[in-house]
PDB file of C-alpha atoms in Angstrom:
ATOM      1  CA  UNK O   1     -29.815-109.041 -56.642  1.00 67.00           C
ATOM      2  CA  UNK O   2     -31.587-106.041 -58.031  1.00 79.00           C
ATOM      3  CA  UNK O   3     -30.881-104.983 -61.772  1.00 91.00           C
ATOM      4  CA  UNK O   4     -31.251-102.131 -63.854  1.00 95.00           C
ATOM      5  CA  UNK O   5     -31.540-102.057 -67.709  1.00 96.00           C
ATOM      6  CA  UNK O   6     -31.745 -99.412 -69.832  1.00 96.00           C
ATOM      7  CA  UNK O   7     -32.392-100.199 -73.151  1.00 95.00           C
ATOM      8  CA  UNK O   8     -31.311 -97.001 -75.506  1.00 96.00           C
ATOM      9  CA  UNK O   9     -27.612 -96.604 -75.472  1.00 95.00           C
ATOM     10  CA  UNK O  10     -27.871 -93.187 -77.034  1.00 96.00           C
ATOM     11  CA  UNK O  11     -30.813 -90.947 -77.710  1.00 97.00           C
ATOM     12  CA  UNK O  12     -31.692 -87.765 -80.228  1.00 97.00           C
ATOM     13  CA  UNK O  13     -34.119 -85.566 -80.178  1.00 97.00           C
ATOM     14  CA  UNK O  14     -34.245 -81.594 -81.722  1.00 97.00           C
ATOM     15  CA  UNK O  15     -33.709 -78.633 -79.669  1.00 97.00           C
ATOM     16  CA  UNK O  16     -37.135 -77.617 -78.101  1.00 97.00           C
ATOM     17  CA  UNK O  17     -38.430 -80.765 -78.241  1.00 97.00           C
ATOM     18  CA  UNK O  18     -39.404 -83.872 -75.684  1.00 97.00           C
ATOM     19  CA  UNK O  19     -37.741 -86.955 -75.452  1.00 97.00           C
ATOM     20  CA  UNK O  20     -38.407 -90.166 -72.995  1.00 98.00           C
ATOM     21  CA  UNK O  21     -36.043 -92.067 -71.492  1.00 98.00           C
ATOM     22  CA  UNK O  22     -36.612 -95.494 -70.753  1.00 98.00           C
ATOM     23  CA  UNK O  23     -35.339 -97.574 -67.454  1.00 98.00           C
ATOM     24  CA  UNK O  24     -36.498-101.061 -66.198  1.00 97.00           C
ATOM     25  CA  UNK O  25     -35.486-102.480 -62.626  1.00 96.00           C
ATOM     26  CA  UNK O  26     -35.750-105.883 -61.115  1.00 94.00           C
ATOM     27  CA  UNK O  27     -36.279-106.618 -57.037  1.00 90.00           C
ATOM     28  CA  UNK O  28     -38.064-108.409 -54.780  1.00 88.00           C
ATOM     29  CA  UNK O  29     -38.574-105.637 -52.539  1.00 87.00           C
ATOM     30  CA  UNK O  30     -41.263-103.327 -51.622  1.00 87.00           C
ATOM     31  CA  UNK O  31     -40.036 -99.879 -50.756  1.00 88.00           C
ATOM     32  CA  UNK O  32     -37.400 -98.459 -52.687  1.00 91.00           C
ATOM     33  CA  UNK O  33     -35.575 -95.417 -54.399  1.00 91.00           C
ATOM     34  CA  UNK O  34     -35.438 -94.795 -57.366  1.00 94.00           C
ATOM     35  CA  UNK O  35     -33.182 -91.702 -59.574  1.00 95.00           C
ATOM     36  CA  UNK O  36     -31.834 -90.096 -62.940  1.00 97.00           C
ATOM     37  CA  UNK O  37     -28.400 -88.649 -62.647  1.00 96.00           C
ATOM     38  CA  UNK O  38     -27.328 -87.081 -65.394  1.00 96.00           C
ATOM     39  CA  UNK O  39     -23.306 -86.710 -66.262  1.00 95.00           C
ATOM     40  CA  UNK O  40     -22.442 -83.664 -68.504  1.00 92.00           C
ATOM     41  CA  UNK O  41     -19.052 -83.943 -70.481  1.00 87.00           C
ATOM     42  CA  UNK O  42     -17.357 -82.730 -67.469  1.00 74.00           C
ATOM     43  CA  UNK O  43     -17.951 -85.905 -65.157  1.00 72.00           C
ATOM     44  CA  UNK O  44     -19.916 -84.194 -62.403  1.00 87.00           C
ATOM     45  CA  UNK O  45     -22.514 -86.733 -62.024  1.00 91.00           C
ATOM     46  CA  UNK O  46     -25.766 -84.708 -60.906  1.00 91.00           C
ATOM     47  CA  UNK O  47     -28.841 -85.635 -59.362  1.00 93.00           C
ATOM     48  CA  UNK O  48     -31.743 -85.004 -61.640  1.00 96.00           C
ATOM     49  CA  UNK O  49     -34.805 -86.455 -59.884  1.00 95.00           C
ATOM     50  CA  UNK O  50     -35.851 -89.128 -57.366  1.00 94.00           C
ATOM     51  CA  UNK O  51     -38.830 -91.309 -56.847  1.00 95.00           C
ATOM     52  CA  UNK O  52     -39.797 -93.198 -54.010  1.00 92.00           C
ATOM     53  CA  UNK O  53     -41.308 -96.500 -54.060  1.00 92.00           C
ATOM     54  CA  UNK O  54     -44.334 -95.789 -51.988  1.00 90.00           C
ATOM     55  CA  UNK O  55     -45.728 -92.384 -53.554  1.00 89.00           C
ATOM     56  CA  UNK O  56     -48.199 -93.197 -56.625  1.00 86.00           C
ATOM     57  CA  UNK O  57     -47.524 -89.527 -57.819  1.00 92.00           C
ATOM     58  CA  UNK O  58     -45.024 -89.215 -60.288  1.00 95.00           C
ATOM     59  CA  UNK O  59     -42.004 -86.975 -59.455  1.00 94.00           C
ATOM     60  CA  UNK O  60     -41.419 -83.769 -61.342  1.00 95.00           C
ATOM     61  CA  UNK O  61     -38.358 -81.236 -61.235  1.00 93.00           C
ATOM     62  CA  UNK O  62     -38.933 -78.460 -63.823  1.00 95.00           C
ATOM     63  CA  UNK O  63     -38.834 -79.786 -67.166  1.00 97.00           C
ATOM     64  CA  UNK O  64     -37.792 -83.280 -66.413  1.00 97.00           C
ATOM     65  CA  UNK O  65     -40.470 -86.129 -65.037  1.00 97.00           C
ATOM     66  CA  UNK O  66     -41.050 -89.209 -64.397  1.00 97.00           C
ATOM     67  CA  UNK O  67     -43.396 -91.936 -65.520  1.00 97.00           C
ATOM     68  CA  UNK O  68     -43.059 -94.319 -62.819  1.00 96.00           C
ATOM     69  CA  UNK O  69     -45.229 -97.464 -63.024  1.00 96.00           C
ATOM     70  CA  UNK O  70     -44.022-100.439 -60.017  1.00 94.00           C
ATOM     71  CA  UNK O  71     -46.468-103.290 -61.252  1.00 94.00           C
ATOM     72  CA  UNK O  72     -44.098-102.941 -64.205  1.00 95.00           C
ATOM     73  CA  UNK O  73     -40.709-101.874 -62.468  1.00 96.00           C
ATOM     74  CA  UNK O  74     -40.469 -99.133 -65.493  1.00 97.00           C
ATOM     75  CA  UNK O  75     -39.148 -95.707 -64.495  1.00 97.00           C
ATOM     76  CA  UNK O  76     -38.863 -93.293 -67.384  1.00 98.00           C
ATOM     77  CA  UNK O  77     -37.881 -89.828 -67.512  1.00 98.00           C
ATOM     78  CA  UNK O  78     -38.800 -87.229 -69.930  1.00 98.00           C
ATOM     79  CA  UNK O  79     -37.166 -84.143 -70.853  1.00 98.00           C
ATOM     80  CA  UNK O  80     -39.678 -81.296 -71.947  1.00 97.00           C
ATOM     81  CA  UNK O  81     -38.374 -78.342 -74.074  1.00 97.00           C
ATOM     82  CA  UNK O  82     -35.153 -80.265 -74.529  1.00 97.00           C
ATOM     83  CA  UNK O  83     -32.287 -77.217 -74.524  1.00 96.00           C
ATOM     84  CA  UNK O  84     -28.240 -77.751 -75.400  1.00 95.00           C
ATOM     85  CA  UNK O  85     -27.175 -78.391 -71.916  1.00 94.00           C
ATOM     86  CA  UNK O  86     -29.502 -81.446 -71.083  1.00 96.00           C
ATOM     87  CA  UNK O  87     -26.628 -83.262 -73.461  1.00 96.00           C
ATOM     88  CA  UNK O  88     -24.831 -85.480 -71.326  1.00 97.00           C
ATOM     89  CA  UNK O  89     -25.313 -89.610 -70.145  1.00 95.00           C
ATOM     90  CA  UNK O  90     -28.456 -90.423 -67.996  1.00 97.00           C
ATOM     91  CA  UNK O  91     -28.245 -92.732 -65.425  1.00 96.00           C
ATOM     92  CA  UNK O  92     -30.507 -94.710 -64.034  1.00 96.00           C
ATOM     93  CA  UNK O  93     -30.358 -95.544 -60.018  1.00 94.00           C
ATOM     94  CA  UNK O  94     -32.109 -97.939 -57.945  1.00 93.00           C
ATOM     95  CA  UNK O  95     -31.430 -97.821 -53.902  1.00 89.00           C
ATOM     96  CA  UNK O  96     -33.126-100.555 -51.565  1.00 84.00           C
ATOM     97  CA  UNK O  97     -35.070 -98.769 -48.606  1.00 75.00           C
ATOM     98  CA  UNK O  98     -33.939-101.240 -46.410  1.00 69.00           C
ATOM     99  CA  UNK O  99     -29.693-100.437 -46.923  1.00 56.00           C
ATOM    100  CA  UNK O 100     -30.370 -97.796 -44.092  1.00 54.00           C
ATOM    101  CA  UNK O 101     -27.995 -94.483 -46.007  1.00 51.00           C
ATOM    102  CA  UNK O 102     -24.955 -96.929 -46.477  1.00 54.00           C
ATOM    103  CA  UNK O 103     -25.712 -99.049 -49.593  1.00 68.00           C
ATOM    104  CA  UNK O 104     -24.618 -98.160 -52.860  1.00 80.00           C
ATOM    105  CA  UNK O 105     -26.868 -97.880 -55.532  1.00 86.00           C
ATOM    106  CA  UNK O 106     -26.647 -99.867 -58.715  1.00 91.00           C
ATOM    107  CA  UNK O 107     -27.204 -98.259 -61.922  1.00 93.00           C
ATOM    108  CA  UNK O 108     -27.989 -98.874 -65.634  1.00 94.00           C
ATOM    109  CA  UNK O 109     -25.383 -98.908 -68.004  1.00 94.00           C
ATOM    110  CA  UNK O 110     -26.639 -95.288 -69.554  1.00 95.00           C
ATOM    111  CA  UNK O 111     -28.162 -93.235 -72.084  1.00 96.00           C
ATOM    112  CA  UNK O 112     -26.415 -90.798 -73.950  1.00 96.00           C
ATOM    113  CA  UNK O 113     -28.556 -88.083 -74.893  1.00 97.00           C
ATOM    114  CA  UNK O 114     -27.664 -86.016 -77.407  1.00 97.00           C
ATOM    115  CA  UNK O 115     -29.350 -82.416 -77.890  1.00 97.00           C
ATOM    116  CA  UNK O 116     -29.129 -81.393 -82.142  1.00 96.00           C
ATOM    117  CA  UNK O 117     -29.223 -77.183 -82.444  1.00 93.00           C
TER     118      UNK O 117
ATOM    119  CA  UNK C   1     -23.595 -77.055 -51.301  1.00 67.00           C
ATOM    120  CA  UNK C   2     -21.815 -80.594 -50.397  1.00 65.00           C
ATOM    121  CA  UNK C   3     -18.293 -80.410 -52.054  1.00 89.00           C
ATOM    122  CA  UNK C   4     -16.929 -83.776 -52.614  1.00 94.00           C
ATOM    123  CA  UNK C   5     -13.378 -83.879 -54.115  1.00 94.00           C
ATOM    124  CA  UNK C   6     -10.927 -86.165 -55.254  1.00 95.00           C
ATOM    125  CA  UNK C   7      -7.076 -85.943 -55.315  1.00 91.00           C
ATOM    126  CA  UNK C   8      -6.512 -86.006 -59.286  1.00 91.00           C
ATOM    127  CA  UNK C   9      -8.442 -85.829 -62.241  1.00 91.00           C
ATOM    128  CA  UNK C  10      -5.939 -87.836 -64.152  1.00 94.00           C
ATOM    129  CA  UNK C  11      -3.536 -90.022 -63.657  1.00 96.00           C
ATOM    130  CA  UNK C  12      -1.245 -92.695 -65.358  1.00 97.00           C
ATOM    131  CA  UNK C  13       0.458 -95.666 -63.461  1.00 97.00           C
ATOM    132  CA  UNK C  14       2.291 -98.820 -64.652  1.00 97.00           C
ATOM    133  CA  UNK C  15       1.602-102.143 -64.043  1.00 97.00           C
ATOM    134  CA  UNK C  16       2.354-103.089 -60.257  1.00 97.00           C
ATOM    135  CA  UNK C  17       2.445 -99.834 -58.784  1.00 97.00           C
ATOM    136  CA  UNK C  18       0.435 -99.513 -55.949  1.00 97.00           C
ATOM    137  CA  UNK C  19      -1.770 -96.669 -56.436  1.00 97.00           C
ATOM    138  CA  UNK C  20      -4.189 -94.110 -53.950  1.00 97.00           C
ATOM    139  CA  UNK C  21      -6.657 -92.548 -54.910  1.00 97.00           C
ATOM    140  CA  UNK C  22      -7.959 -89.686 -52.295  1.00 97.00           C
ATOM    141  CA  UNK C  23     -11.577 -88.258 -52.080  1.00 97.00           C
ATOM    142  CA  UNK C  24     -12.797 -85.626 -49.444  1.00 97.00           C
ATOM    143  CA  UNK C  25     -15.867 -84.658 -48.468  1.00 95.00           C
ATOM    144  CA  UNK C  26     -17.154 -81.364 -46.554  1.00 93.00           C
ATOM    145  CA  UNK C  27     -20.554 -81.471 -45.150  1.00 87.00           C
ATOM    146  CA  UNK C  28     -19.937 -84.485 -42.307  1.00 90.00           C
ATOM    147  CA  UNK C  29     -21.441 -87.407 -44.202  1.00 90.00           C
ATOM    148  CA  UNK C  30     -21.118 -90.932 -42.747  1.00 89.00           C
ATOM    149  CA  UNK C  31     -21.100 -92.145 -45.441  1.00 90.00           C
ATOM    150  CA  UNK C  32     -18.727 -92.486 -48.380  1.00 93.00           C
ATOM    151  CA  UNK C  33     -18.456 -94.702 -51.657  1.00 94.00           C
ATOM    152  CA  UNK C  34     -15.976 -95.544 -54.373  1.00 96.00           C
ATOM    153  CA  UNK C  35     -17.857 -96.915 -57.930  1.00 96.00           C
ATOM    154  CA  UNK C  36     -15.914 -97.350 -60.776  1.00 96.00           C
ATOM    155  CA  UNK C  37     -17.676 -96.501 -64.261  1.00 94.00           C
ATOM    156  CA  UNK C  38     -16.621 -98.080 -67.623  1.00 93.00           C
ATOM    157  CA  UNK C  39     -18.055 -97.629 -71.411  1.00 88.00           C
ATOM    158  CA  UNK C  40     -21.023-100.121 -71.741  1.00 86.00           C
ATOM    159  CA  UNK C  41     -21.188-100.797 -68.104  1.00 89.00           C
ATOM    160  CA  UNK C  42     -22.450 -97.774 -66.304  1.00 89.00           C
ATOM    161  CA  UNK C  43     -21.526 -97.466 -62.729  1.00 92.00           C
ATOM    162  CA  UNK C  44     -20.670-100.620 -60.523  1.00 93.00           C
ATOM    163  CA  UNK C  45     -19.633-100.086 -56.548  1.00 93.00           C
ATOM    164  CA  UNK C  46     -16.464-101.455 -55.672  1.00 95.00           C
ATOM    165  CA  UNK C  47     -16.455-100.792 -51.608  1.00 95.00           C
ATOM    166  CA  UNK C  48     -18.199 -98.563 -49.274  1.00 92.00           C
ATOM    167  CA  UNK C  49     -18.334 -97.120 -45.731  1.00 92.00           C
ATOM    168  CA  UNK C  50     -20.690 -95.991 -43.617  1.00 88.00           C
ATOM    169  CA  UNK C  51     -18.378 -95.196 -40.331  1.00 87.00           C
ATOM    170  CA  UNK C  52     -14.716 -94.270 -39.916  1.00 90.00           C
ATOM    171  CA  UNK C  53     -12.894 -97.595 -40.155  1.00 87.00           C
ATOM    172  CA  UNK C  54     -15.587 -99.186 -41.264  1.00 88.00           C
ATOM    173  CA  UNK C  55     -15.955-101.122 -45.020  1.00 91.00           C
ATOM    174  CA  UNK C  56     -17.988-102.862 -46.846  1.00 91.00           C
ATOM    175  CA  UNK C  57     -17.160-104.692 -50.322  1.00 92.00           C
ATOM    176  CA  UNK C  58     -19.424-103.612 -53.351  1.00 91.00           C
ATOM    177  CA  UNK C  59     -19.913-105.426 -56.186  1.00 89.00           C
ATOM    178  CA  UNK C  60     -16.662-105.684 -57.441  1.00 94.00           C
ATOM    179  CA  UNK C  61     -13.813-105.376 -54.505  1.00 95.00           C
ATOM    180  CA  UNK C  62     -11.126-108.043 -56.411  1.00 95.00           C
ATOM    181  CA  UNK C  63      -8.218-105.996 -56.517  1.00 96.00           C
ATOM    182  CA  UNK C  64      -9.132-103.302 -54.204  1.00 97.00           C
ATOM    183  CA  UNK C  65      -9.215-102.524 -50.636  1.00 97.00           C
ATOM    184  CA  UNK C  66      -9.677 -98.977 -48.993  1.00 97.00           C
ATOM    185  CA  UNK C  67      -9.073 -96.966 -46.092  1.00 96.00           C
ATOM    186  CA  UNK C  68     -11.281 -94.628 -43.842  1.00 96.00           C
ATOM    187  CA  UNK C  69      -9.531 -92.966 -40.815  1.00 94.00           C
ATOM    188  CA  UNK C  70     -10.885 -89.824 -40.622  1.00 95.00           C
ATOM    189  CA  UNK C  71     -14.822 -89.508 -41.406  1.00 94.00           C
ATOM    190  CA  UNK C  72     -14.206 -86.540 -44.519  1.00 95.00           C
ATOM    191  CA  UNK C  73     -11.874 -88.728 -46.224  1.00 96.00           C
ATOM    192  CA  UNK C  74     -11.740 -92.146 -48.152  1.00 97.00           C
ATOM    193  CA  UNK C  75      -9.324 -93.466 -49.645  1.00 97.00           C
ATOM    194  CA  UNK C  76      -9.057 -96.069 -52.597  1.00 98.00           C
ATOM    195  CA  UNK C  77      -6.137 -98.186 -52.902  1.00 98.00           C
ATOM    196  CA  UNK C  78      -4.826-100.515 -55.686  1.00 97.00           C
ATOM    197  CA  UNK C  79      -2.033-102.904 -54.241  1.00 94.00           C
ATOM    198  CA  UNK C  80      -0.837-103.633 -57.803  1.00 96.00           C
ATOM    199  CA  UNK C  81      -2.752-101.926 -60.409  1.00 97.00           C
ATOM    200  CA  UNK C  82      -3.170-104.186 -63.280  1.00 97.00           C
ATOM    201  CA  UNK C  83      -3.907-102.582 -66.883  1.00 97.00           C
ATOM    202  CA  UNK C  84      -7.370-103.889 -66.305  1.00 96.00           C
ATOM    203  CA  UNK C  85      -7.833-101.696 -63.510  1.00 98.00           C
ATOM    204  CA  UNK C  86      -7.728 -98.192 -66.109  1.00 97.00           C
ATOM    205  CA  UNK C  87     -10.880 -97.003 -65.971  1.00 97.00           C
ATOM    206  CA  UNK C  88     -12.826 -93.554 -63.997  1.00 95.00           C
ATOM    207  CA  UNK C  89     -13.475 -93.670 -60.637  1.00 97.00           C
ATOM    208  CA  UNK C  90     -16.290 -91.554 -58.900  1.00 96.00           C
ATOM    209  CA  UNK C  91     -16.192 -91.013 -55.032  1.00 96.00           C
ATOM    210  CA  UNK C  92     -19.722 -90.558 -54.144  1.00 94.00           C
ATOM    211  CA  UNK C  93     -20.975 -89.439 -50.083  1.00 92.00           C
ATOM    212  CA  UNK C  94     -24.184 -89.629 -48.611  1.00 88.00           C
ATOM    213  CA  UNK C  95     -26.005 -88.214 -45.169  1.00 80.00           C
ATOM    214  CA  UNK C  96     -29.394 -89.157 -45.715  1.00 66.00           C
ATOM    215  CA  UNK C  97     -30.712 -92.113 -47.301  1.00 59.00           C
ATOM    216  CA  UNK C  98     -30.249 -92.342 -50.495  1.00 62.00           C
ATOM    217  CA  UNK C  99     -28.749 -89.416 -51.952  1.00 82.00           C
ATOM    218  CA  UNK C 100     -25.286 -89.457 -52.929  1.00 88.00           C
ATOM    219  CA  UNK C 101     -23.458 -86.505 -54.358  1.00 91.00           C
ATOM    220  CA  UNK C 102     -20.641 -87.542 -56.057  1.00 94.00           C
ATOM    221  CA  UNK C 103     -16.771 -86.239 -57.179  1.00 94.00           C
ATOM    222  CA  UNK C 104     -15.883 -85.406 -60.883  1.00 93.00           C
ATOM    223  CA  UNK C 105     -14.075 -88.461 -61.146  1.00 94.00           C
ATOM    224  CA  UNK C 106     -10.458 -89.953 -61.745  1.00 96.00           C
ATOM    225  CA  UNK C 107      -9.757 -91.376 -64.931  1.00 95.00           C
ATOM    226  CA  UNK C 108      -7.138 -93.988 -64.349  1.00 97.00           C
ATOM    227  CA  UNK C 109      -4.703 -95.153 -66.917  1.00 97.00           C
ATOM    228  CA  UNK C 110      -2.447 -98.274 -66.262  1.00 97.00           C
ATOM    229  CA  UNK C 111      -0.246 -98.830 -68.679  1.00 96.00           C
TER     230      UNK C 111
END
């Protein structure tokens, strides 16, 4: 069964600044997906970026990339230029190639990221 | 934009009610997903489907069971909700693989 840890329960980091989120996944396969979702204080859980297994280049989406290294199944995302509405919990997400569009994915328990002014 | 929607934001049962919980989805997606998220413990997947009247049990069905007759709509469904069943459930549907857009949520409160 694949795993996903992430080790920070809550980040903080100043307004303007960059802060790196760390994520660690266990599996035994080969080709996989991998994501941040972030959840604002509202709920709305919201895709922030995806990597897949197979491309060596790292993702990027605006301000927010991703350091993602398979040998060592470590998939970090960092926030550039943090601003007040990047606050929320960070997710995350690891989904097996091979579940064809109808597995779920399993997550991390979270970071909660908090933005100071 | 995908809308996906779910019946309440809040709601508050007692013990051994049987409870539904609705979600709807607008852009055709086959498939559809109920997780349930808890302090400490992130998201876990309790069933999913990836037809009409098709399921699948997630991670943690015990105490669950769904419904999917029409393909926009899935439907959660706690026989007899148990206080250890309060907690917020997310609705999540997917076309492609892998990305799932998900519901604001239901926070659940069994008392």
């Amino acid at each position: 069964a694949q795993t996903v840890t992430q080790s920070q329960p809550e980040m903080s980091v100043q307004e303007a600044e960059t802060v790196t989120l760390s994520c660690t996944y266990d599996t035994s396969e080969s080709d996989y997906y991998l994501f941040w979702y972030k959840q604002p204080p509202s709920r709305q859980m919201i895709l922030v970026i995806r990597q897949e297994a197979y491309k060596q280049q790292n993702a990027t989406e605006n301000r927010f990339s991703v350091n993602f290294q398979k040998a060592a199944k470590s998939f970090s995302l960092k926030i550039s230029d943090s601003q007040l509405g990047d606050a929320a919990m960070y997710f995350c997400a690891y989904f097996p190639y091979s579940g064809g569009g109808a597995d779920g994915l399993t997550f991390g328990k979270g970071t909660h990221l908090i933005i100071q002014p | 934009d995908v809308k996906v929607t779910q019946s309440s934001r809040y709601l508050v049962k007692r013990t051994g009610e049987k409870v539904f919980l609705e979600c709807v989805q607008d852009m055709d997606h086959e498939n559809m997903f109920w997780y349930r998220q808890d302090p400490g413990l992130g998201l876990r997947l309790i069933y999913f489907s990836y037809d009409v009247k098709m399921k699948e049990k997630g991670d943690i069905p015990e105490g669950y069971s769904v419904s999917r007759e029409k393909k926009e709509r899935f439907s959660l469904i706690l026989e007899s909700a148990s206080t250890n069943q309060t907690s917020m459930y997310l609705c999540a549907s997917s076309l492609v693989l892998n990305e799932q857009f998900f519901g604001p949520g239901t926070r659940l409160t069994v008392l």
